[in-house]
Coordinates of C-alpha atoms in Angstrom, one line a residue:
M1098 CA -11.9 50.6 48.4
C1099 CA -15.4 52.5 47.0
G1100 CA -15.6 53.8 43.6
I1101 CA -16.8 57.3 42.4
I1102 CA -17.9 58.4 38.8
G1103 CA -19.9 61.0 37.7
A1104 CA -20.8 63.0 34.1
V1105 CA -22.0 65.9 32.9
A1106 CA -22.5 65.8 28.9
E1107 CA -24.7 66.4 26.0
R1108 CA -25.6 62.6 25.6
D1109 CA -27.3 60.0 28.1
V1110 CA -24.5 59.7 30.7
V1111 CA -26.3 56.3 32.5
P1112 CA -24.5 53.8 30.3
I1113 CA -21.1 55.6 30.9
L1114 CA -21.6 55.4 34.7
I1115 CA -22.6 52.0 34.7
E1116 CA -19.6 51.0 32.5
G1117 CA -17.4 53.1 34.7
L1118 CA -18.7 51.3 37.9
K1119 CA -17.8 47.8 36.3
R1120 CA -14.4 49.3 35.8
L1121 CA -14.1 50.1 39.4
E1122 CA -15.7 46.6 40.8
Y1123 CA -11.8 45.5 41.4
R1124 CA -11.7 48.0 44.5
G1125 CA -14.0 46.2 46.7
Y1126 CA -17.8 46.7 47.4
D1127 CA -21.0 45.7 48.9
S1128 CA -23.6 48.1 47.4
A1129 CA -24.0 50.1 44.4
G1130 CA -26.4 53.1 43.3
L1131 CA -27.0 56.0 40.8
A1132 CA -28.5 59.4 40.8
I1133 CA -29.4 61.4 37.7
I1134 CA -31.3 64.4 37.1
D1135 CA -34.3 63.8 35.0
Y1136 CA -34.4 66.6 32.1
Q1137 CA -38.4 66.0 31.3
T1138 CA -39.2 66.8 35.3
Y1139 CA -36.2 68.2 36.5
E1140 CA -36.2 65.9 39.4
L1141 CA -33.5 63.9 41.0
E1142 CA -34.1 60.2 40.6
N1143 CA -31.7 57.3 42.1
Q1144 CA -31.6 53.3 42.3
R1145 CA -29.5 51.6 44.5
V1146 CA -28.7 48.0 45.5
K1147 CA -27.1 45.6 47.7
G1148 CA -24.6 43.7 45.9
K1149 CA -23.0 43.8 42.6
V1150 CA -23.3 46.4 39.8
H1151 CA -25.0 43.8 37.6
N1152 CA -27.8 44.2 40.0
L1153 CA -27.9 48.0 39.6
E1154 CA -27.7 47.6 36.0
K1155 CA -30.7 44.7 35.7
K1156 CA -32.8 47.5 38.0
I1157 CA -32.3 50.1 35.5
K1158 CA -33.1 48.0 32.4
E1159 CA -36.3 47.4 34.6
T1160 CA -37.0 51.2 35.1
P1161 CA -35.0 53.0 32.7
L1162 CA -33.2 56.0 33.4
S1163 CA -31.7 58.8 31.0
S1164 CA -29.9 61.7 32.0
P1165 CA -26.9 64.1 30.7
I1166 CA -25.7 64.5 34.4
G1167 CA -25.5 61.8 37.1
I1168 CA -23.0 60.5 40.0
A1169 CA -22.6 56.8 40.7
H1170 CA -21.2 54.7 43.6
T1171 CA -19.6 51.3 44.6
R1172 CA -19.8 51.4 48.2
W1173 CA -17.4 49.4 50.5
A1174 CA -19.3 49.3 54.4
T1175 CA -17.7 51.6 56.8
H1176 CA -20.3 53.4 58.5
G1177 CA -23.3 51.0 58.8
K1178 CA -23.8 47.7 57.1
P1179 CA -24.2 46.7 53.6
S1180 CA -27.8 48.1 52.7
V1181 CA -29.9 49.4 50.3
E1182 CA -30.6 52.4 52.8
N1183 CA -26.6 52.6 53.3
A1184 CA -25.8 52.5 49.5
H1185 CA -24.6 55.9 47.9
P1186 CA -25.6 57.8 46.8
Q1187 CA -27.0 59.7 49.7
I1188 CA -30.1 62.1 49.2
S1189 CA -31.4 65.1 51.0
R1190 CA -35.0 65.8 50.8
E1191 CA -35.0 64.7 46.9
T1192 CA -32.7 67.8 46.1
I1193 CA -29.5 66.9 46.7
A1194 CA -27.4 63.9 45.8
V1195 CA -23.8 63.0 46.9
V1196 CA -21.5 60.1 46.8
H1197 CA -18.7 59.7 49.2
N1198 CA -15.2 57.8 49.6
G1199 CA -13.5 58.1 52.9
I1200 CA -14.3 58.9 56.6
I1201 CA -16.2 62.1 58.2
E1202 CA -14.4 62.0 61.8
N1203 CA -17.1 64.7 63.4
Y1204 CA -20.0 62.8 61.6
S1205 CA -22.0 62.7 65.0
Q1206 CA -21.5 65.8 66.2
L1207 CA -23.0 67.3 62.6
R1208 CA -25.8 64.5 62.8
Q1209 CA -26.8 66.2 66.1
Q1210 CA -27.0 69.6 65.0
L1211 CA -28.6 68.9 61.6
E1212 CA -31.4 66.9 63.9
K1213 CA -32.2 69.8 65.8
C1214 CA -32.4 71.4 62.5
G1215 CA -35.2 69.4 61.3
Y1216 CA -33.1 66.6 59.3
D1217 CA -34.1 62.9 59.1
F1218 CA -31.7 60.5 58.7
N1219 CA -32.5 57.5 56.8
S1220 CA -29.3 55.4 56.9
E1221 CA -26.3 54.9 59.1
T1222 CA -23.9 56.6 56.8
D1223 CA -21.6 59.4 57.8
T1224 CA -22.4 60.5 54.1
E1225 CA -25.7 61.5 54.3
I1226 CA -24.5 64.3 56.8
I1227 CA -22.7 65.7 53.8
A1228 CA -26.2 65.5 51.6
H1229 CA -28.2 67.2 54.6
Q1230 CA -25.3 69.7 55.3
I1231 CA -25.5 70.9 51.9
H1232 CA -29.0 71.3 51.7
Y1233 CA -28.8 73.3 54.9
Y1234 CA -26.8 75.9 53.2
L1235 CA -28.9 75.7 50.3
E1236 CA -32.1 76.8 52.1
D1237 CA -29.9 79.6 53.3
G1238 CA -29.8 80.9 49.7
K1239 CA -26.7 79.9 48.6
N1240 CA -26.1 78.5 45.1
L1241 CA -24.8 74.6 45.1
Y1242 CA -21.3 75.8 44.6
A1243 CA -21.4 78.0 47.6
A1244 CA -23.5 75.6 49.8
V1245 CA -20.8 72.8 49.0
L1246 CA -17.9 75.0 49.7
E1247 CA -19.2 75.7 53.2
T1248 CA -20.2 72.2 53.7
L1249 CA -16.5 71.1 53.4
Q1250 CA -15.3 73.8 55.7
V1251 CA -17.1 72.1 58.5
L1252 CA -16.3 68.4 57.8
E1253 CA -13.4 66.7 59.8
G1254 CA -11.7 63.5 58.1
T1255 CA -11.3 62.5 54.4
Y1256 CA -13.3 62.6 51.7
A1257 CA -13.6 62.6 47.5
I1258 CA -17.1 63.8 46.8
G1259 CA -19.5 64.1 43.8
V1260 CA -22.8 66.1 44.1
V1261 CA -25.7 67.2 42.0
S1262 CA -28.7 69.0 42.7
A1263 CA -32.0 69.1 41.2
L1264 CA -31.8 72.9 42.0
E1265 CA -29.2 73.5 39.5
P1266 CA -29.8 70.4 36.9
D1267 CA -26.7 71.2 34.8
R1268 CA -24.0 71.2 37.6
L1269 CA -21.6 68.6 39.2
L1270 CA -19.7 69.4 41.7
A1271 CA -16.5 67.4 43.3
A1272 CA -14.1 67.7 45.8
R1273 CA -11.4 65.8 47.8
C1274 CA -9.5 65.5 50.8
G1275 CA -7.1 62.3 51.7
S1276 CA -9.1 60.3 49.0
P1277 CA -8.3 60.2 45.3
L1278 CA -10.4 61.8 42.7
V1279 CA -9.6 62.8 39.0
V1280 CA -11.5 64.9 36.4
G1281 CA -11.8 63.5 32.7
I1282 CA -12.0 65.8 29.8
G1283 CA -14.4 65.5 26.9
I1284 CA -15.5 67.4 24.1
G1285 CA -18.6 69.3 25.6
E1286 CA -18.2 67.1 28.5
Y1287 CA -16.7 66.3 31.8
F1288 CA -16.2 63.3 34.1
I1289 CA -15.5 62.7 37.5
A1290 CA -13.9 59.3 39.2
S1291 CA -11.9 57.5 41.7
D1292 CA -9.9 55.9 39.3
V1293 CA -8.3 56.6 36.1
A1294 CA -9.4 53.3 34.9
A1295 CA -13.1 53.9 35.0
L1296 CA -13.1 56.9 32.4
I1297 CA -10.8 55.2 30.0
P1298 CA -13.4 54.3 27.5
V1299 CA -14.4 58.2 27.1
T1300 CA -11.3 60.1 27.5
Q1301 CA -7.7 59.8 28.4
R1302 CA -7.4 63.6 29.0
I1303 CA -7.2 63.7 33.2
I1304 CA -6.9 66.2 35.7
F1305 CA -5.1 65.0 38.9
L1306 CA -6.8 66.8 42.0
E1307 CA -4.9 67.7 44.9
D1308 CA -5.9 67.7 48.5
G1309 CA -8.3 70.9 49.4
D1310 CA -9.5 71.1 45.6
I1311 CA -12.9 71.6 44.9
V1312 CA -14.1 71.5 41.5
D1313 CA -17.2 73.0 39.5
L1314 CA -18.4 71.5 36.4
K1315 CA -20.8 71.9 33.4
R1316 CA -21.0 70.9 29.8
N1317 CA -18.3 73.4 28.7
H1318 CA -17.1 74.7 31.8
I1319 CA -14.5 73.7 34.4
N1320 CA -13.6 75.9 37.5
I1321 CA -11.1 74.7 40.2
T1322 CA -10.6 76.3 43.6
D1323 CA -9.5 75.8 46.9
L1324 CA -11.4 75.6 50.0
W1325 CA -11.7 79.4 50.6
G1326 CA -12.8 79.9 46.9
N1327 CA -9.4 80.6 45.3
P1328 CA -8.8 79.6 42.3
V1329 CA -5.9 77.0 41.7
K1330 CA -4.2 76.0 38.5
R1331 CA -4.2 72.0 37.8
F1332 CA -2.6 70.6 34.5
E1333 CA -4.1 68.3 31.9
L1334 CA -2.3 65.0 31.4
M1335 CA -2.9 62.3 28.6
S1336 CA -3.5 59.0 30.5
Q1337 CA -1.4 56.1 28.9
L1338 CA -3.6 53.6 30.7
Q1339 CA -5.3 51.8 27.4
A1340 CA -8.7 50.1 27.7
D1341 CA -7.6 46.3 27.0
A1342 CA -5.2 46.4 30.1
V1343 CA -8.0 46.3 32.6
E1344 CA -9.8 43.3 30.4
R1345 CA -9.4 39.6 31.6
G1346 CA -9.0 38.1 27.9
E1347 CA -8.7 34.6 27.6
Y1348 CA -8.1 34.0 31.6
R1349 CA -11.1 33.5 33.9
H1350 CA -10.5 35.5 36.7
Y1351 CA -7.8 38.9 36.8
M1352 CA -5.8 37.2 39.3
H1353 CA -5.0 34.3 37.0
K1354 CA -3.8 36.8 34.2
E1355 CA -1.7 39.0 36.6
I1356 CA -0.1 35.7 38.1
F1357 CA 0.9 35.0 34.5
E1358 CA 1.8 38.7 33.6
Q1359 CA 4.8 38.6 36.0
P1360 CA 7.5 37.9 33.7
Q1361 CA 6.7 40.8 31.6
A1362 CA 6.1 43.0 34.6
I1363 CA 9.8 42.1 35.5
I1364 CA 11.1 43.1 32.1
N1365 CA 8.9 46.2 32.3
T1366 CA 10.5 47.3 35.7
L1367 CA 13.9 46.5 34.5
E1368 CA 13.3 48.2 31.4
G1369 CA 15.5 51.6 30.9
R1370 CA 17.2 51.0 34.5
I1371 CA 20.2 49.0 33.8
H1372 CA 23.1 49.4 31.5
N1373 CA 26.6 48.0 31.0
G1374 CA 26.0 45.4 34.2
R1375 CA 25.0 48.2 36.5
I1376 CA 21.6 49.8 38.0
L1377 CA 21.2 53.2 37.2
E1378 CA 20.8 55.5 40.1
A1379 CA 19.0 57.9 38.0
A1380 CA 16.0 55.8 37.5
F1381 CA 15.3 57.0 41.4
G1382 CA 15.1 60.5 40.3
P1383 CA 17.3 63.4 39.2
H1384 CA 18.6 64.2 42.7
A1385 CA 19.2 60.5 43.8
H1386 CA 22.6 60.4 44.1
H1387 CA 22.9 63.5 46.7
L1388 CA 20.0 62.2 48.6
F1389 CA 21.7 58.4 48.6
E1390 CA 25.1 59.8 50.0
K1391 CA 24.0 60.6 53.0
I1392 CA 21.8 57.5 53.7
E1393 CA 23.0 55.8 57.0
A1394 CA 19.8 53.4 57.7
V1395 CA 16.4 52.8 56.0
Q1396 CA 12.8 52.9 57.6
I1397 CA 10.4 51.0 55.5
V1398 CA 6.6 51.5 56.3
A1399 CA 3.7 49.7 54.4
C1400 CA 0.7 47.4 54.4
G1401 CA -0.4 44.0 53.9
T1402 CA 1.4 42.4 50.9
S1403 CA 3.8 45.3 50.8
Y1404 CA 4.7 45.1 54.3
H1405 CA 6.0 41.6 53.6
A1406 CA 7.9 42.8 50.6
G1407 CA 9.6 45.1 53.2
L1408 CA 10.2 42.2 55.4
V1409 CA 12.3 40.4 52.5
A1410 CA 13.9 43.6 51.7
R1411 CA 15.4 43.9 55.0
Y1412 CA 17.6 40.9 55.0
W1413 CA 18.8 42.4 51.5
I1414 CA 19.7 45.8 52.7
E1415 CA 21.5 44.6 56.1
T1416 CA 23.2 41.6 54.1
L1417 CA 24.1 43.1 50.9
A1418 CA 24.2 47.1 51.6
K1419 CA 25.4 46.5 55.3
L1420 CA 22.4 49.1 56.2
P1421 CA 20.4 48.6 59.6
C1422 CA 17.0 48.6 58.3
S1423 CA 13.5 48.8 60.0
V1424 CA 10.3 47.6 58.6
E1425 CA 7.1 48.6 60.3
I1426 CA 3.4 48.4 59.3
A1427 CA 2.2 51.8 58.3
S1428 CA -0.8 51.9 60.9
E1429 CA 1.4 51.2 64.0
F1430 CA 4.3 53.6 62.8
R1431 CA 2.2 56.6 62.6
Y1432 CA 0.5 56.0 66.1
R1433 CA 4.0 55.5 68.2
Q1434 CA 6.9 57.8 68.9
P1435 CA 10.0 56.3 67.0
L1436 CA 13.2 57.4 67.5
T1437 CA 14.1 60.0 64.7
N1438 CA 17.5 59.8 62.3
P1439 CA 17.5 62.7 60.1
N1440 CA 19.9 60.3 57.9
A1441 CA 17.2 57.3 57.5
L1442 CA 15.9 57.0 54.3
V1443 CA 12.0 56.6 54.5
V1444 CA 10.8 53.7 51.8
T1445 CA 7.0 53.6 51.4
L1446 CA 5.5 50.8 49.4
S1447 CA 1.8 51.0 47.9
Q1448 CA 0.6 49.6 44.6
S1449 CA -2.0 52.1 44.8
G1450 CA -0.2 55.1 46.2
E1451 CA -3.3 56.0 47.9
T1452 CA -3.1 53.5 51.1
A1453 CA -4.6 56.2 53.9
D1454 CA -1.9 54.5 56.6
T1455 CA 1.0 54.7 54.3
L1456 CA 0.6 57.8 53.1
A1457 CA -0.2 59.2 56.7
A1458 CA 3.1 57.5 57.9
K1459 CA 5.0 59.1 55.2
Y1460 CA 4.1 62.3 56.4
E1461 CA 4.6 61.7 60.2
A1462 CA 8.3 60.6 59.3
K1463 CA 8.6 63.9 57.6
R1464 CA 7.2 66.1 60.4
L1465 CA 9.5 64.1 62.6
G1466 CA 12.5 64.7 60.9
F1467 CA 13.3 61.5 59.2
G1468 CA 15.6 61.8 56.1
P1469 CA 14.2 61.8 52.4
S1470 CA 11.5 59.8 51.3
L1471 CA 11.4 57.0 48.4
A1472 CA 8.1 55.9 47.0
I1473 CA 8.0 52.6 45.3
C1474 CA 4.4 52.7 43.7
N1475 CA 2.6 51.1 40.5
V1476 CA 0.4 53.9 40.2
P1477 CA 2.3 57.3 38.6
E1478 CA -0.3 59.9 39.3
S1479 CA -1.1 58.5 42.9
S1480 CA -0.8 60.9 45.9
L1481 CA 2.1 59.1 47.5
V1482 CA 4.2 59.4 44.3
R1483 CA 3.5 63.2 44.4
A1484 CA 4.5 63.6 47.9
S1485 CA 7.8 61.9 47.8
D1486 CA 11.5 63.1 47.4
M1487 CA 12.3 60.0 45.1
V1488 CA 10.2 57.7 43.1
L1489 CA 10.8 54.0 41.7
M1490 CA 7.7 53.1 39.5
T1491 CA 7.1 49.2 39.7
H1492 CA 5.7 49.3 35.9
A1493 CA 3.5 46.4 37.0
G1494 CA 0.4 47.6 34.8
P1495 CA -2.9 47.8 36.0
E1496 CA -3.6 45.0 38.8
I1497 CA -7.2 44.1 39.3
G1498 CA -7.6 41.7 41.5
V1499 CA -7.5 42.0 45.1
A1500 CA -5.2 39.9 46.3
S1501 CA -2.0 41.5 45.2
T1502 CA 0.4 39.4 42.8
K1503 CA 2.6 41.1 40.1
A1504 CA 2.6 44.4 42.3
F1505 CA 4.3 42.1 45.0
T1506 CA 7.0 40.9 42.6
T1507 CA 7.6 44.3 41.4
Q1508 CA 8.3 45.9 44.9
L1509 CA 10.5 42.9 45.4
L1510 CA 12.5 43.6 42.2
S1511 CA 12.5 47.3 43.1
L1512 CA 13.7 47.0 46.5
L1513 CA 16.4 44.9 45.1
M1514 CA 17.5 47.5 42.9
L1515 CA 17.3 49.8 46.0
T1516 CA 19.7 47.6 48.0
V1517 CA 22.3 47.7 44.9
I1518 CA 22.5 51.5 45.1
L1519 CA 22.2 51.7 48.6
G1520 CA 25.3 49.0 48.5
R1521 CA 27.1 50.9 46.0
H1522 CA 27.4 53.7 48.5
H1523 CA 28.4 51.7 51.5
G1524 CA 31.2 49.3 49.9
M1525 CA 29.6 46.9 47.5
T1526 CA 31.7 45.7 44.9
A1527 CA 31.6 46.0 41.3
K1528 CA 31.8 42.3 41.0
K1529 CA 28.9 41.5 43.6
E1530 CA 26.6 44.1 41.7
E1531 CA 27.1 42.3 38.5
E1532 CA 26.4 38.9 40.0
I1533 CA 23.0 40.4 41.4
V1534 CA 22.6 42.2 38.0
T1535 CA 22.9 39.0 36.2
A1536 CA 20.1 37.2 38.6
L1537 CA 17.9 40.2 38.2
L1538 CA 17.9 39.9 34.0
S1539 CA 17.3 35.8 34.3
L1540 CA 14.1 36.5 36.7
P1541 CA 11.7 36.4 33.6
R1542 CA 12.7 33.5 32.7
Q1543 CA 12.9 31.9 36.0
I1544 CA 9.2 32.9 36.5
E1545 CA 8.3 31.4 33.2
N1546 CA 9.7 28.1 34.4
V1547 CA 7.8 28.1 37.4
L1548 CA 4.6 28.8 35.5
K1549 CA 4.9 25.5 33.7
L1550 CA 4.1 23.8 37.1
N1551 CA 0.7 25.5 36.8
D1552 CA -1.0 22.1 36.2
Q1553 CA 0.5 20.6 39.0
I1554 CA -0.1 23.1 41.5
E1555 CA -3.7 22.5 40.2
Q1556 CA -3.8 18.9 41.3
L1557 CA -2.4 19.6 44.6
A1558 CA -4.8 22.2 45.6
E1559 CA -7.6 19.4 45.4
Q1560 CA -5.7 18.1 48.7
F1561 CA -6.9 21.6 50.2
A1562 CA -10.6 21.4 49.4
N1563 CA -12.1 20.3 52.7
K1564 CA -9.1 21.9 55.0
R1565 CA -9.7 25.0 57.5
H1566 CA -6.4 25.6 58.7
A1567 CA -3.2 25.6 57.0
L1568 CA 0.3 26.1 58.4
F1569 CA 2.9 28.1 56.3
L1570 CA 6.7 27.8 56.9
G1571 CA 10.2 29.3 56.0
R1572 CA 13.4 30.4 57.6
G1573 CA 15.5 33.2 56.9
I1574 CA 14.6 35.6 53.8
H1575 CA 11.8 33.0 53.1
Y1576 CA 9.8 33.6 56.3
P1577 CA 8.0 36.5 54.6
I1578 CA 7.6 34.6 51.8
A1579 CA 5.6 32.1 53.7
M1580 CA 3.6 34.8 55.5
E1581 CA 2.7 36.3 52.0
G1582 CA 1.9 32.7 50.8
A1583 CA -0.5 32.5 54.1
L1584 CA -2.0 35.8 53.4
K1585 CA -2.8 34.8 49.6
L1586 CA -4.6 31.7 50.9
K1587 CA -6.9 33.2 53.7
E1588 CA -7.4 36.2 51.4
I1589 CA -9.0 34.7 48.6
S1590 CA -10.0 30.7 49.7
Y1591 CA -11.2 31.8 53.4
I1592 CA -8.8 29.1 55.0
H1593 CA -7.3 30.2 58.1
A1594 CA -3.6 30.2 57.3
E1595 CA -0.6 31.4 59.5
A1596 CA 3.1 31.9 58.7
Y1597 CA 5.8 30.7 61.5
P1598 CA 9.7 30.6 61.1
A1599 CA 10.4 27.1 61.1
G1600 CA 12.5 27.3 64.0
E1601 CA 9.5 28.2 65.8
L1602 CA 7.6 25.2 65.7
K1603 CA 8.7 23.5 68.8
H1604 CA 7.6 27.0 70.8
G1605 CA 3.9 26.5 70.1
P1606 CA 2.6 25.8 66.3
L1607 CA 3.5 22.1 66.5
A1608 CA 0.6 21.4 68.9
L1609 CA -1.6 22.3 65.7
V1610 CA -0.2 19.6 63.4
D1611 CA -1.9 16.7 62.6
D1612 CA -3.4 15.2 59.4
E1613 CA -5.9 17.9 59.2
M1614 CA -3.7 20.6 59.2
P1615 CA -1.5 20.8 55.9
V1616 CA 1.9 22.3 56.3
I1617 CA 3.3 24.2 53.5
A1618 CA 7.1 24.4 53.5
V1619 CA 9.1 26.9 51.4
A1620 CA 12.8 25.3 51.2
P1621 CA 15.3 26.5 48.7
N1622 CA 18.6 25.0 48.9
D1623 CA 20.5 27.7 51.0
A1624 CA 22.8 27.7 54.2
L1625 CA 19.5 27.3 56.3
Q1626 CA 18.2 24.1 54.6
E1627 CA 19.7 21.6 57.2
K1628 CA 18.1 23.4 60.0
L1629 CA 14.7 23.5 57.7
K1630 CA 14.8 19.9 57.0
S1631 CA 15.1 19.3 60.9
N1632 CA 11.7 21.2 61.6
L1633 CA 10.0 19.6 58.6
Q1634 CA 10.7 16.0 60.3
E1635 CA 9.3 17.3 63.4
V1636 CA 6.0 17.6 61.2
H1637 CA 6.4 14.4 59.5
A1638 CA 6.8 12.6 62.9
R1639 CA 3.6 13.5 63.8
E1640 CA 1.7 12.4 60.7
G1641 CA 1.4 16.1 59.5
Q1642 CA 0.5 16.1 55.3
L1643 CA 3.8 18.2 54.1
F1644 CA 3.6 20.3 51.0
I1645 CA 7.2 21.2 50.3
F1646 CA 8.3 23.9 47.9
A1647 CA 12.1 23.1 46.5
N1648 CA 14.7 23.2 44.0
Q1649 CA 16.0 20.2 42.3
R1650 CA 17.9 18.8 45.1
A1651 CA 14.7 18.7 47.5
I1652 CA 15.4 18.2 51.4
M1653 CA 12.8 15.6 51.5
Q1654 CA 11.5 13.1 49.0
T1655 CA 7.6 12.4 47.8
S1656 CA 6.1 9.8 50.2
E1657 CA 2.7 8.8 51.8
Y1658 CA 2.7 12.2 54.0
I1659 CA 5.1 14.2 51.7
K1660 CA 4.5 16.2 48.5
V1661 CA 7.4 17.7 47.0
I1662 CA 7.3 20.2 44.3
E1663 CA 10.6 20.8 42.5
L1664 CA 11.2 24.4 41.0
G1665 CA 14.6 24.0 39.5
E1666 CA 17.8 25.4 40.5
I1667 CA 17.4 29.2 41.6
N1668 CA 20.0 31.8 42.4
E1669 CA 19.8 32.4 46.0
I1670 CA 19.6 36.3 45.8
I1671 CA 16.3 36.4 43.4
S1672 CA 15.0 33.3 44.8
P1673 CA 12.4 35.0 47.4
I1674 CA 11.0 36.6 44.0
V1675 CA 10.7 33.1 42.4
Y1676 CA 9.1 31.0 45.1
T1677 CA 6.5 33.7 45.0
I1678 CA 5.1 32.4 42.3
P1679 CA 3.8 28.7 43.2
L1680 CA 2.1 30.3 46.5
Q1681 CA 0.0 32.5 44.6
L1682 CA -0.9 29.6 42.1
L1683 CA -1.7 27.2 45.0
A1684 CA -4.1 30.2 46.9
Y1685 CA -5.8 30.8 43.3
H1686 CA -6.5 27.0 42.7
V1687 CA -7.4 26.3 45.9
A1688 CA -10.2 29.2 45.8
L1689 CA -11.5 28.3 42.7
I1690 CA -12.1 24.7 44.0
K1691 CA -13.9 26.4 46.9
G1692 CA -15.8 28.3 44.6
T1693 CA -15.0 31.9 46.3
D1694 CA -14.8 35.2 44.4
V1695 CA -11.1 34.9 43.5
D1696 CA -11.0 38.5 42.4
Q1697 CA -13.2 40.2 44.7
P1698 CA -13.0 38.5 48.4
R1699 CA -15.4 39.1 50.7
N1700 CA -15.3 42.1 53.0
L1701 CA -11.8 43.2 51.0
A1702 CA -11.1 46.1 49.1
K1703 CA -8.2 46.8 46.5
S1704 CA -7.4 50.4 47.7
V1705 CA -7.6 50.9 51.7
T1706 CA -8.1 54.7 51.6
V1707 CA -9.4 54.8 55.3
E1708 CA -7.9 53.7 58.5

């Protein structure tokens, strides 16, 4: 959530800041703003708007700003409602401007102290206290670096900040603690951003800051220290992200593009990890074999869509690898007292690798004495990756749409590969592994076949245009897929959708079924098919509208109240991955019909970096 970009250069940075904000829009936001130091008057100037970046861009065209130094921000409301007053940058006495991601937990206490010192507050944000606190220390005779350093030492919580001051107009300060921040290196210029994607148009030379780092930037100067002023060394890397990787191309929305990128994302995730019909254990890291040898159980922690991937993995791990597996929402795991198992592998799932609750759960598991950690993630430079004992990158490529699609399917693929490795240590036969690998290699083709149903699913979506509720059903390993389908529909179409194990219908949900409650069923040809058929007959008997995603041997036939979409023959092992695709397409086309913002659904953020 929230996006930061800043720059100090020899050229006008305002266009760079605006373009950077546009590339951060996918993170989710409700307001935007920009602050610069005018090099004619050496005064601080800023513009802030409620709503989208294009509103800010329009305002700046009406009242032009130009400067070689500045900071900009897209805000997702935490403290205070979405408004111009609460937008960033937050200003202190026309001297200090601050942009901030994160949450300051001792905000109320600091605000009371600053009010006693005569500071007036014009917003409801916790960020404004950072600006005033820095100004307070400047009034005490400190320079900007020293004032920021002292301010950070009194803050409690999480933050990534960028700071400029009219008193030192050639200096940009930045710091991070629990919220991502990177430095971009140019020729005679430096940049900061909360995401590498914002900097790709100007540089691919990147430094990833660590928690507790503070960086002091001028046009030809960089100094990185810890919170006590001690120098620290951070290495420069070349980002592999290409500018066109975050463009929509021929697609109307990023989500649509990312749905159709899934066959290639699967190929990329498999590449270099299979040899002679076997999954390479070394793909998990140089010490993987030694760490896997001791594993007797698995603990998965994740949030949202990643949590659903974990639920699918539990079926695989317990059925194929014969290991006990627990799956828990990260925000719940970190606040209870789980029974510690030093031989349990802790698997954390995150698209961004910056999800606050997942990171905190990983650290809590380590503190409690759980076994080694494995991160399955899509961002190689992320905090989660750097903090884990083992890593398996999903190689999905940048995912811009807030509603996760290709990140989910590549997580499932990665979890199935993990299952094979764990099974190898617990009696899985070479023949079974070969069967799974063959199924994995068929995945891109299977997904391509399902994507050919796009037009058929688009027509189906028209029947959801005036619906307000929907029920998703699945059994066994496909129940989490039903949960994911319901999540996608509610995320982007704003239709209230819930998922249930089909066997639970008679225990309550059946009371809701009528001709205004569409029921979507995931119905593969597996051992539970006849059980599911019986459940669906209960819906049909009450004239509920059924939409069934099935294989060629559908369990029911199309009729007045039943619409069957045949996906073809699919290997049972990989069916959860394949059955995800039509549910993504359904949610997308329903959202189009309802006219919602597909890529940036209201109130949601792509990377949830606060609790």
